[in-house]
PDB file of C-alpha atoms and ligand atoms in Angstrom:
ATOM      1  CA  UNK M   1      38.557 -16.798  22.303  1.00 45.00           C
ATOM      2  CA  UNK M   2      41.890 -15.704  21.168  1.00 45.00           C
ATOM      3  CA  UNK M   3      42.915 -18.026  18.909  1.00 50.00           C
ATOM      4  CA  UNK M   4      39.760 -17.804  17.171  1.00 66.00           C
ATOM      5  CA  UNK M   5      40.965 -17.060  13.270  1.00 78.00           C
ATOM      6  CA  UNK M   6      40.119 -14.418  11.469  1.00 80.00           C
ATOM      7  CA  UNK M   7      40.477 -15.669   7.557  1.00 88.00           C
ATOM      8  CA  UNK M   8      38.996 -12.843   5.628  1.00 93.00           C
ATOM      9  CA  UNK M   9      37.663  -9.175   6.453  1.00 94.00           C
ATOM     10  CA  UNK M  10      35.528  -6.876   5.100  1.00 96.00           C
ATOM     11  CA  UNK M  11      36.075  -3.264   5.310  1.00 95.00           C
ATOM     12  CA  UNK M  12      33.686  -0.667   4.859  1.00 96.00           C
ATOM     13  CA  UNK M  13      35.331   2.471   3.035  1.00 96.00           C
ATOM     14  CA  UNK M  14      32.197   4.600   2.835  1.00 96.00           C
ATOM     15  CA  UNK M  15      28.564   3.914   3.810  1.00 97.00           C
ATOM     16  CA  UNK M  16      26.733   7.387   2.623  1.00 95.00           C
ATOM     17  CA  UNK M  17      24.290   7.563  -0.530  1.00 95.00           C
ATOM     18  CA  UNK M  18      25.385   9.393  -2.899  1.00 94.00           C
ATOM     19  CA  UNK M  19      25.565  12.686  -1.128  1.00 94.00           C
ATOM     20  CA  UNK M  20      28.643  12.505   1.454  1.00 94.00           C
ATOM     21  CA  UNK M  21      29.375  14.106   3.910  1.00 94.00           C
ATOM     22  CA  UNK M  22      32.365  14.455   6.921  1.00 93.00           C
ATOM     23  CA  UNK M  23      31.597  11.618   8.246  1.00 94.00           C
ATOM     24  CA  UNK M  24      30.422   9.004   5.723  1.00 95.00           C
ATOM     25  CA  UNK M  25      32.302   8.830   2.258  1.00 95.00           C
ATOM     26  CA  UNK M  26      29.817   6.845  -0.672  1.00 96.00           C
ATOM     27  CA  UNK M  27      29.473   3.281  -0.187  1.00 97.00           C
ATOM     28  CA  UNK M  28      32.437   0.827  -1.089  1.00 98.00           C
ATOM     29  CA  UNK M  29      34.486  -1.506   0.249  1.00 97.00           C
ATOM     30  CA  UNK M  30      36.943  -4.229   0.571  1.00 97.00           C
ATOM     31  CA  UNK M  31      37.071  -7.397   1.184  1.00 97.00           C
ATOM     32  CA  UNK M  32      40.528  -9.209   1.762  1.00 96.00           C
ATOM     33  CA  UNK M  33      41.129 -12.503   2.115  1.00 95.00           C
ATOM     34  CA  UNK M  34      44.334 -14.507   1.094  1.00 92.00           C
ATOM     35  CA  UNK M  35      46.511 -12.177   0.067  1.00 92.00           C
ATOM     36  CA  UNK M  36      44.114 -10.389  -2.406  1.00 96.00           C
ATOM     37  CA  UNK M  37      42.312  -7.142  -1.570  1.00 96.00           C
ATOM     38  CA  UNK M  38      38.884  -6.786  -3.998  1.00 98.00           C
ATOM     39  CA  UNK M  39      37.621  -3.444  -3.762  1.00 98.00           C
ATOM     40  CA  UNK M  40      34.253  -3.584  -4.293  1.00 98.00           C
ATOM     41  CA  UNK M  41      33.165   0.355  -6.251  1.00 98.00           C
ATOM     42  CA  UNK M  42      35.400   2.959  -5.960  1.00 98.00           C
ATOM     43  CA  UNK M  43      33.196   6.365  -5.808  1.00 97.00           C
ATOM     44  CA  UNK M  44      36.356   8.781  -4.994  1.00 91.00           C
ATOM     45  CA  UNK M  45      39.171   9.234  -3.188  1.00 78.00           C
ATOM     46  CA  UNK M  46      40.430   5.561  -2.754  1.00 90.00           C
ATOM     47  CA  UNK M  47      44.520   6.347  -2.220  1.00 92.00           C
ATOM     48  CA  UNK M  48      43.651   8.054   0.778  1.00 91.00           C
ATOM     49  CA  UNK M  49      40.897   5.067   2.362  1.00 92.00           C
ATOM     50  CA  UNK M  50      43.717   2.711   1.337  1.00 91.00           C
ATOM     51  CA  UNK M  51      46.736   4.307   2.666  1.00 90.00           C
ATOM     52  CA  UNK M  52      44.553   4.810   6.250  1.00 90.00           C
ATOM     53  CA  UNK M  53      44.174   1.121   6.446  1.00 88.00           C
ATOM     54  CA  UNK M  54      47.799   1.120   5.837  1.00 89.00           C
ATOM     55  CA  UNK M  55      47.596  -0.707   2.818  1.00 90.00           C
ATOM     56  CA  UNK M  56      49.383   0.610  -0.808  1.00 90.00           C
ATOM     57  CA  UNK M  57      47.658   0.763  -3.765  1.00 91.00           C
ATOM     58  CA  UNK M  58      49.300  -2.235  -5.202  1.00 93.00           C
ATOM     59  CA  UNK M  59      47.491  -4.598  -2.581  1.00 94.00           C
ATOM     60  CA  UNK M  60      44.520  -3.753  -4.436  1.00 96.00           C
ATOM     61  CA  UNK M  61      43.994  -7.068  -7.077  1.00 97.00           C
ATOM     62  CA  UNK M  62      40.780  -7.092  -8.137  1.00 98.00           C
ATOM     63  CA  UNK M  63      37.914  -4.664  -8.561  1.00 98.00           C
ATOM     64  CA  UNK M  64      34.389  -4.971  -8.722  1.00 98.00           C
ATOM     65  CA  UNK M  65      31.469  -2.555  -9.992  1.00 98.00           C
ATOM     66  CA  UNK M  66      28.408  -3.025  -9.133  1.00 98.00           C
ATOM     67  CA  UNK M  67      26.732  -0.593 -11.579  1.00 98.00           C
ATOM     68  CA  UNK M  68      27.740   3.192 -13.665  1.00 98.00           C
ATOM     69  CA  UNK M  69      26.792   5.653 -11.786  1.00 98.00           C
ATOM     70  CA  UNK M  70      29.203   8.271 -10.394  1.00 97.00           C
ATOM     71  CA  UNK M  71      28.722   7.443  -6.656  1.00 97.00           C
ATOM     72  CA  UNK M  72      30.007   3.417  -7.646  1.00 98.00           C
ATOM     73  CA  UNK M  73      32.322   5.053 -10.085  1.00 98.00           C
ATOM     74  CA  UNK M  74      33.318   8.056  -9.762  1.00 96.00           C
ATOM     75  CA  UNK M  75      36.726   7.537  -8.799  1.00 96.00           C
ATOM     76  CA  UNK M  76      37.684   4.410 -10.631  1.00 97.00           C
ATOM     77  CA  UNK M  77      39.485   6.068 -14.127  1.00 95.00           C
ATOM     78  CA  UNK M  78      41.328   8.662 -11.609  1.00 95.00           C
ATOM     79  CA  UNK M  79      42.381   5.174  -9.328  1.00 96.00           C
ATOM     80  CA  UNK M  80      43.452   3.560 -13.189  1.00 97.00           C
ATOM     81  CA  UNK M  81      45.766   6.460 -13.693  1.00 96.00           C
ATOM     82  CA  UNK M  82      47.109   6.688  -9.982  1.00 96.00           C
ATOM     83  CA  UNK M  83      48.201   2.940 -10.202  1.00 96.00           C
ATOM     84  CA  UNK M  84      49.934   3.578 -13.423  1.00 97.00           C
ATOM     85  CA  UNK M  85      51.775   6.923 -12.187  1.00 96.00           C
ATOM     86  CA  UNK M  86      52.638   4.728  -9.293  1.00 95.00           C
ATOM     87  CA  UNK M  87      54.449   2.227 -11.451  1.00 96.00           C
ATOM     88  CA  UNK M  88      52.514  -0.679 -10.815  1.00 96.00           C
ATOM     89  CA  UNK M  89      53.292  -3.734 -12.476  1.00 96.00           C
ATOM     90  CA  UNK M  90      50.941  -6.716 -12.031  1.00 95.00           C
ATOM     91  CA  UNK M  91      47.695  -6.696 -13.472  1.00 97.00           C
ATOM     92  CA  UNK M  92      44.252  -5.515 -12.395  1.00 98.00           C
ATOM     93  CA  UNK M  93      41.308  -7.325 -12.959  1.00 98.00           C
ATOM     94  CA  UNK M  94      37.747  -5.228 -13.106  1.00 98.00           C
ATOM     95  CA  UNK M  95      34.730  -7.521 -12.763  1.00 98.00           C
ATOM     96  CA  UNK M  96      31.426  -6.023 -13.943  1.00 98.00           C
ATOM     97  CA  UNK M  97      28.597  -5.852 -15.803  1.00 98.00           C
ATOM     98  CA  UNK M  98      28.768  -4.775 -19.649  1.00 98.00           C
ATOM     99  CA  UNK M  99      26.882  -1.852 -19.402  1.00 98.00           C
ATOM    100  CA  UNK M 100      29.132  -0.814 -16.564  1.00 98.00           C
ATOM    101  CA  UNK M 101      32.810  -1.892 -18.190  1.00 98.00           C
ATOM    102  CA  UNK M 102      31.207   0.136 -21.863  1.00 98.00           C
ATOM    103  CA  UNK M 103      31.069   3.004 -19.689  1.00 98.00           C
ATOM    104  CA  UNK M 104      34.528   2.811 -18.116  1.00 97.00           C
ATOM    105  CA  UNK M 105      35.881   1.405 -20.995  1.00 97.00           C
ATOM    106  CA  UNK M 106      34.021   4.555 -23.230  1.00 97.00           C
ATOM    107  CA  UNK M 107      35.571   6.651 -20.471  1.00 95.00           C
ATOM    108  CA  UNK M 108      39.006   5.745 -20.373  1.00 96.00           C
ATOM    109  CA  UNK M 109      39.186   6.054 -23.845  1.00 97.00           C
ATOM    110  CA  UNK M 110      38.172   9.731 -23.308  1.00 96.00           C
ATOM    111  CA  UNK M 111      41.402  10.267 -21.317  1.00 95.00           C
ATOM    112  CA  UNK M 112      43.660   9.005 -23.583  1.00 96.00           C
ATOM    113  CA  UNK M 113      44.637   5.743 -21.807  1.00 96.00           C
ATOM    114  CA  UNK M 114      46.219   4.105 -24.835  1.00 94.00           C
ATOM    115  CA  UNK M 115      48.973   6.581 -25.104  1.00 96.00           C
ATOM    116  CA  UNK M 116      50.324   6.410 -21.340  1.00 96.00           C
ATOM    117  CA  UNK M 117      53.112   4.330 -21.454  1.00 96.00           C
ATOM    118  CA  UNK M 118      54.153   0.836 -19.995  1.00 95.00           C
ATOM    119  CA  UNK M 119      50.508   0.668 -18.497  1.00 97.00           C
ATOM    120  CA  UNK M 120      49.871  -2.547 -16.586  1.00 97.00           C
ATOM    121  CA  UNK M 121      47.837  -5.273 -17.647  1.00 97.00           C
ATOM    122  CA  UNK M 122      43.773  -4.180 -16.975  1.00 97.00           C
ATOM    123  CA  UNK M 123      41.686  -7.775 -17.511  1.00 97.00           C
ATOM    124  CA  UNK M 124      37.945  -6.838 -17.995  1.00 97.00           C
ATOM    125  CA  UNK M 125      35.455  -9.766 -16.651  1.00 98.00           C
ATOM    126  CA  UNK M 126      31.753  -9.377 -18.049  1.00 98.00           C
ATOM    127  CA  UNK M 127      28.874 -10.613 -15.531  1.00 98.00           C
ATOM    128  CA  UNK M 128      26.950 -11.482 -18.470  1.00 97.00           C
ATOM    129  CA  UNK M 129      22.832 -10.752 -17.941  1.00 96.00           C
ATOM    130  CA  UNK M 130      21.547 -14.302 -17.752  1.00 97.00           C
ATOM    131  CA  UNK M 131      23.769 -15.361 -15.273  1.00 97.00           C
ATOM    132  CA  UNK M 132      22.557 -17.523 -12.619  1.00 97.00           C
ATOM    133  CA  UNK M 133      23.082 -17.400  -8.566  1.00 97.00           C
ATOM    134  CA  UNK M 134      25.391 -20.009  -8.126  1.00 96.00           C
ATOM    135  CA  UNK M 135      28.166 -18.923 -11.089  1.00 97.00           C
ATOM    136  CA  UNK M 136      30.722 -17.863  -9.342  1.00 98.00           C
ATOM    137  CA  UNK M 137      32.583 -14.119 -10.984  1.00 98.00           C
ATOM    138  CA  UNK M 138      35.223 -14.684  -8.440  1.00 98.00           C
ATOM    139  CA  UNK M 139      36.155 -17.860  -6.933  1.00 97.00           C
ATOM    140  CA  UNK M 140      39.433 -19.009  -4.838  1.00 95.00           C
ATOM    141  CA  UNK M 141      40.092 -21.877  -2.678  1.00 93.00           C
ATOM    142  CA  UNK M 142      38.940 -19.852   0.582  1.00 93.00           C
ATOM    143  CA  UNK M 143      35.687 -17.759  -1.235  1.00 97.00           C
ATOM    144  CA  UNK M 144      33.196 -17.671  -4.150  1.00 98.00           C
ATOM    145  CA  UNK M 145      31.572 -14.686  -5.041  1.00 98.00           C
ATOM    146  CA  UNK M 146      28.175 -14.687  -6.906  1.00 98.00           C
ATOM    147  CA  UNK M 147      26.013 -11.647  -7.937  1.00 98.00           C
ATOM    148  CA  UNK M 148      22.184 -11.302  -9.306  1.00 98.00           C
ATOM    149  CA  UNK M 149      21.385  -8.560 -11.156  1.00 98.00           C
ATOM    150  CA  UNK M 150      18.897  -6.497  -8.979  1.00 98.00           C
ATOM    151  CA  UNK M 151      15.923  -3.466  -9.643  1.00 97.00           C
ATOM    152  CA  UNK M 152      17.858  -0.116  -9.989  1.00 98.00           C
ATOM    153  CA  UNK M 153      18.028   2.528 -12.859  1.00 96.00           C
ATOM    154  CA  UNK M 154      20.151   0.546 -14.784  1.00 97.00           C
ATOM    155  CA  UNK M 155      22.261  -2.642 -14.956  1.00 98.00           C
ATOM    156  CA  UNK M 156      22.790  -3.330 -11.305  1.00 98.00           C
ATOM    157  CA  UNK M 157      25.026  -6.367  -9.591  1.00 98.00           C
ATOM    158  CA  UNK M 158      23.712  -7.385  -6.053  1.00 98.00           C
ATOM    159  CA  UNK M 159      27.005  -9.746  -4.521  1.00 98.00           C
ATOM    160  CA  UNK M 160      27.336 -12.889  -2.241  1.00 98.00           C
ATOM    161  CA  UNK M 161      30.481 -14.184  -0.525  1.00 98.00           C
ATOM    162  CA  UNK M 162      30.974 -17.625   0.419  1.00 97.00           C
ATOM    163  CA  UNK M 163      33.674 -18.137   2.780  1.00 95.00           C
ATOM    164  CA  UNK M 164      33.807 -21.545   1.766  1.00 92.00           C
ATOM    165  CA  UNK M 165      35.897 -23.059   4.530  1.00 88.00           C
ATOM    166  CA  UNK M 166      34.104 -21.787   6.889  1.00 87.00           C
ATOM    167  CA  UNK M 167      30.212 -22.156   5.460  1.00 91.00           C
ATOM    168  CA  UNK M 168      29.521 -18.898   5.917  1.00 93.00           C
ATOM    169  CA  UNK M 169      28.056 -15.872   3.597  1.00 96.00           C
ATOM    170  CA  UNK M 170      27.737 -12.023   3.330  1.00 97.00           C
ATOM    171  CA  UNK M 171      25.177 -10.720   0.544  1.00 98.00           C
ATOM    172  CA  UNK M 172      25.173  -7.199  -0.065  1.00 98.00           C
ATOM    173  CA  UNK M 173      22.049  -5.750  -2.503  1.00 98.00           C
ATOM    174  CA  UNK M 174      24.072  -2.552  -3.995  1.00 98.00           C
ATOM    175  CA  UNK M 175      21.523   0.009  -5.067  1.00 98.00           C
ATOM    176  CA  UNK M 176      17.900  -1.829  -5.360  1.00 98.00           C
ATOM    177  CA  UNK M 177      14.315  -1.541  -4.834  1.00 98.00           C
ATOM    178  CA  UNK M 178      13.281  -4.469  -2.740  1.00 98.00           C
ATOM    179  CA  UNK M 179      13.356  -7.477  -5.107  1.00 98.00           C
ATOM    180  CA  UNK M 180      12.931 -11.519  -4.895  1.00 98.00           C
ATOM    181  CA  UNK M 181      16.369 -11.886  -7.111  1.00 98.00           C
ATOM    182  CA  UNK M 182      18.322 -10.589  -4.386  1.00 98.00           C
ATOM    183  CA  UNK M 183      16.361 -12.618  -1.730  1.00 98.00           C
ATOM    184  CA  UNK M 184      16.633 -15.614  -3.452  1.00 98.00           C
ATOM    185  CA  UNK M 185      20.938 -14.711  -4.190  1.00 98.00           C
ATOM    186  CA  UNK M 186      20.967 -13.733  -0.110  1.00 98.00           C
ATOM    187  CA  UNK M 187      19.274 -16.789   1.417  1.00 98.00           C
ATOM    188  CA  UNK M 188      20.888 -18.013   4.497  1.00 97.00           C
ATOM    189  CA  UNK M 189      23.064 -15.352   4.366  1.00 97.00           C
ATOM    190  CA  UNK M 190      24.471 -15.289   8.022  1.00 95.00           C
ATOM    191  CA  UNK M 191      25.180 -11.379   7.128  1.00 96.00           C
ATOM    192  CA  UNK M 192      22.873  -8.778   4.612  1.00 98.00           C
ATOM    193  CA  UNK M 193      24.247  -5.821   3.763  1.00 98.00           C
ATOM    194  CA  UNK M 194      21.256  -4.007   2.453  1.00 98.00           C
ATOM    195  CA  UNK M 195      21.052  -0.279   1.503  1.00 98.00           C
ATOM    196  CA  UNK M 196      18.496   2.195   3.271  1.00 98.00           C
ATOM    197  CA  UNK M 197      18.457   5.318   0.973  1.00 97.00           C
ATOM    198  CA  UNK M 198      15.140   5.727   1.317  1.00 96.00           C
ATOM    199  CA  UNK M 199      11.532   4.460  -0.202  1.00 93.00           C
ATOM    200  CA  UNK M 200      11.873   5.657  -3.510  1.00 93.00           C
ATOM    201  CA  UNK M 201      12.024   4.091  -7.113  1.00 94.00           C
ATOM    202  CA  UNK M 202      15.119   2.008  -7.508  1.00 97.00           C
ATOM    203  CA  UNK M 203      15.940   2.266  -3.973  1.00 97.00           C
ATOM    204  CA  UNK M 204      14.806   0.488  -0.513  1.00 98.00           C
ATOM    205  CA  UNK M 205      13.927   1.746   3.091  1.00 98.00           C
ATOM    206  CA  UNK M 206      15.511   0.536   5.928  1.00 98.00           C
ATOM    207  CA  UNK M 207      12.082  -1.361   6.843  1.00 98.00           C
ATOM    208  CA  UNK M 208      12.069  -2.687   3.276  1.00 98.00           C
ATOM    209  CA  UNK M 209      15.670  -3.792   3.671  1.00 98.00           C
ATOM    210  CA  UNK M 210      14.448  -5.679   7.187  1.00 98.00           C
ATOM    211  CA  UNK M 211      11.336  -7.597   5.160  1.00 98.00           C
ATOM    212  CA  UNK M 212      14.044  -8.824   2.652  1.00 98.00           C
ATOM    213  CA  UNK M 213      16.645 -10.390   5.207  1.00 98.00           C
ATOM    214  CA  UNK M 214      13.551 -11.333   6.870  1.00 98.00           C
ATOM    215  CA  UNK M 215      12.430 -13.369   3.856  1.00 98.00           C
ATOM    216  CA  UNK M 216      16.520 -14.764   3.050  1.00 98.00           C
ATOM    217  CA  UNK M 217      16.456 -15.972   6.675  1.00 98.00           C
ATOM    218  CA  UNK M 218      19.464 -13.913   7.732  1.00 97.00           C
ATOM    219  CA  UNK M 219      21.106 -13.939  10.806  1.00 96.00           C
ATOM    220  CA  UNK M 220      21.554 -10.044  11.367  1.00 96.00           C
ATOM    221  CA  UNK M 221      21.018  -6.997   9.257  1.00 97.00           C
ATOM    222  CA  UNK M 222      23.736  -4.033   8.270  1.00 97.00           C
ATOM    223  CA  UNK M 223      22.023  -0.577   6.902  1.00 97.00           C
ATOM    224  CA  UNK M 224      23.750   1.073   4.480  1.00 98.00           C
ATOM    225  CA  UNK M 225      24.165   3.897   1.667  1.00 98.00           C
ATOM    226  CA  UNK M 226      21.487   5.681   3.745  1.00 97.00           C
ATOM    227  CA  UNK M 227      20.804   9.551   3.217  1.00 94.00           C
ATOM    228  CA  UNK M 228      19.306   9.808   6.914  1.00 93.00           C
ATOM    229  CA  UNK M 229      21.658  11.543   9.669  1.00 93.00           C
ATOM    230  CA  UNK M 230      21.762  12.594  13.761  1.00 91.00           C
ATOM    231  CA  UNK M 231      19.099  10.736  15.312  1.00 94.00           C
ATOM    232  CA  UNK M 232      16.845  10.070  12.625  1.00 95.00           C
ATOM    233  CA  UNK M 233      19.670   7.897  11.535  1.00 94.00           C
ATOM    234  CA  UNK M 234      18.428   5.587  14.709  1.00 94.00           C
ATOM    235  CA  UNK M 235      15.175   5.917  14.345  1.00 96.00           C
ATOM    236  CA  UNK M 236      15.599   4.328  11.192  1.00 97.00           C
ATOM    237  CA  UNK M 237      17.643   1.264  12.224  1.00 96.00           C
ATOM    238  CA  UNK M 238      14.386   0.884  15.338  1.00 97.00           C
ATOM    239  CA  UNK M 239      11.885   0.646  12.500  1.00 97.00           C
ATOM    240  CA  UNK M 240      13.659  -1.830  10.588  1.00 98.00           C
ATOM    241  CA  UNK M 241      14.438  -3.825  13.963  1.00 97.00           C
ATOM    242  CA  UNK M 242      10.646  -3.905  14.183  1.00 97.00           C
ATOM    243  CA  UNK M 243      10.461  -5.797  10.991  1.00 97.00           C
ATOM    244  CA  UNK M 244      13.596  -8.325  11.579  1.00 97.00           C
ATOM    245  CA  UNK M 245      13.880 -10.768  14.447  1.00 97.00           C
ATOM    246  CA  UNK M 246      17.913 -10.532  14.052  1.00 96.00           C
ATOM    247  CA  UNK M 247      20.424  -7.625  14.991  1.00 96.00           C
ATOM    248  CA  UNK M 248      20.375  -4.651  13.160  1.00 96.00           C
ATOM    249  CA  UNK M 249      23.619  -2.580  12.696  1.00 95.00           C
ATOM    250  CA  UNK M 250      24.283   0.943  11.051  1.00 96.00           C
ATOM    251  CA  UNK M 251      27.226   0.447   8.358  1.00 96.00           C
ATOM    252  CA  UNK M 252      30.045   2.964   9.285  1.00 95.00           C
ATOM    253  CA  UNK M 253      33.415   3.996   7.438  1.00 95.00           C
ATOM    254  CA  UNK M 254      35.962   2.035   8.243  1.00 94.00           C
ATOM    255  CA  UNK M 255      34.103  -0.449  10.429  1.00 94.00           C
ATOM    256  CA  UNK M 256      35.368  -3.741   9.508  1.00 93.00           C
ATOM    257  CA  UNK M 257      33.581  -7.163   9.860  1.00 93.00           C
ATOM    258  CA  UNK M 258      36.165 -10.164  10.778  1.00 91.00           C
ATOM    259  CA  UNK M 259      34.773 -13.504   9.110  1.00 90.00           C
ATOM    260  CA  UNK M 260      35.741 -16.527  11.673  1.00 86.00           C
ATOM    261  CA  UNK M 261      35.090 -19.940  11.055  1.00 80.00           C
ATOM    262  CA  UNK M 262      33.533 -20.491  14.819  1.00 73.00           C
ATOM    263  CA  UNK M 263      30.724 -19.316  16.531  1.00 62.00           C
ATOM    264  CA  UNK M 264      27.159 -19.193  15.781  1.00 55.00           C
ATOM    265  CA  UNK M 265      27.830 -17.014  12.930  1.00 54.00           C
ATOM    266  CA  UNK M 266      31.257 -15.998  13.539  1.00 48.00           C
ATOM    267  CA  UNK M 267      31.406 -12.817  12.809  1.00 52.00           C
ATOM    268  CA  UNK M 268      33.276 -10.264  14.882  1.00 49.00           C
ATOM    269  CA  UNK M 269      31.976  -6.671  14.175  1.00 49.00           C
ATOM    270  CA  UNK M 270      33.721  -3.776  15.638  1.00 43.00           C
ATOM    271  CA  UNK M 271      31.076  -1.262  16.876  1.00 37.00           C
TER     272      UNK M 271
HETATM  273 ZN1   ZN S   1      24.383   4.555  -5.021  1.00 75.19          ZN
END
């Protein structure tokens, strides 16, 4: 019904692997929710994502990596130096693993960032490696986010949001090989986000990513960061609907999912 309220979205700003192409940028995304918009990795070229959901670049208040490699990071010193150029004022705050702020921090340095003048404030947040699932990185009155690390190539942050008013929770696993961390950070989940690169090391099929909201009880499964294209693309998302009793949806850019407080799971996604 009409008056049902939508109190946060999250918007997908790429769903590819790390090879793009027309039609799917690398995975991020955004979540926004009372009056802050989190980016969640920033691969590339975020001014122009933003500026097509006809937000500026100043909405952006926080910013969270989920691990250091180029298609998480790739764009996030070029989106440090576009904020400054565009006079921004208020701070930034990056959330992230050490290994991952050393590297931007190692990287910045490289570009002289200490020498541009009347830079804004840039608070760095470590997700230290023994924390647990329910420390929150990020918490406000309306969500908490938590994170696990998960099995990739290197320090990797799986998150979960609780839209605490409402009872109801995204996980999303980043870049992992199926792993019981993230199943035990996703459980009850009413939404995974899961990637589907492909069975390799550090990474998951879509049938592996099916078995893992299978075992956090889900509610319905989203594919994405897959490789696959045309219609092996759905042949994938069939053989993980084998494996999952729930929905299965394909992650596309700039699909958004509404989080509602009503409904069985109360989530509106735009197909
Ligand atoms: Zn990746």
């Amino acid at each position: 019904m009409w008056e049902t309220k939508i109190m946060a979205t999250l918007q997908f700003l790429g769903t590819s692997n790390s090879t793009p192409d027309l039609e799917h940028g690398n995975t991020h995304m955004l979540l926004s929710i009372d009056q802050h918009n989190i980016l969640i990795d920033c691969p590339g070229d975020i001014i122009q994502r933003i500026l097509k959901m006809h937000l500026s670049m100043d909405h952006i208040t926080e910013l969270i990596l989920t691990h250091f490699h180029p298609d998480h990071v790739g764009g996030v010193s070029l989106l440090l130096m576009d904020m400054w150029l565009m006079h921004r004022t208020r701070p930034l705050t990056i959330i992230a693993n050490r290994h991952t702020l050393n590297g931007l921090q190692n990287l910045m340095d490289a570009s002289g960032w200490h020498s541009w003048p009347n830079f804004y404030p840039v608070n760095f947040v470590a997700i230290e490696e023994d924390i647990d699932i329910h420390t929150p990185i990020y918490e406000s009155p309306s969500v908490k986010i938590t994170t696990t690390f998960v099995n990739h190539f290197l320090p990797t942050n799986a998150l979960r949001f609780d839209f605490v008013k409402c009872g109801k929770a995204i996980a999303y696993s980043s870049d992992t090989e199926p792993c019981q961390q993230f199943i035990d950070l996703a459980q009850g989940a009413n939404i995974v986000i899961h990637e589907a690169t492909g069975a390799s090391m550090g990474h998951s099929s879509a049938v592996d990513a099916a078995r893992v909201a299978t075992k956090a009880n889900a509610d319905e499964l989203v594919l994405i960061h897959y490789e696959k294209r045309g219609e092996e693309l759905w042949e994938m998302v069939r053989e993980a609907q084998q494996q999952f009793a729930g929905p299965v949806y394909l992650a596309y850019d700039y699909q958004k999912i509404e989080i509602t407080c009503k409904g069985k799971t109360g989530f509106l996604v735009e197909r």
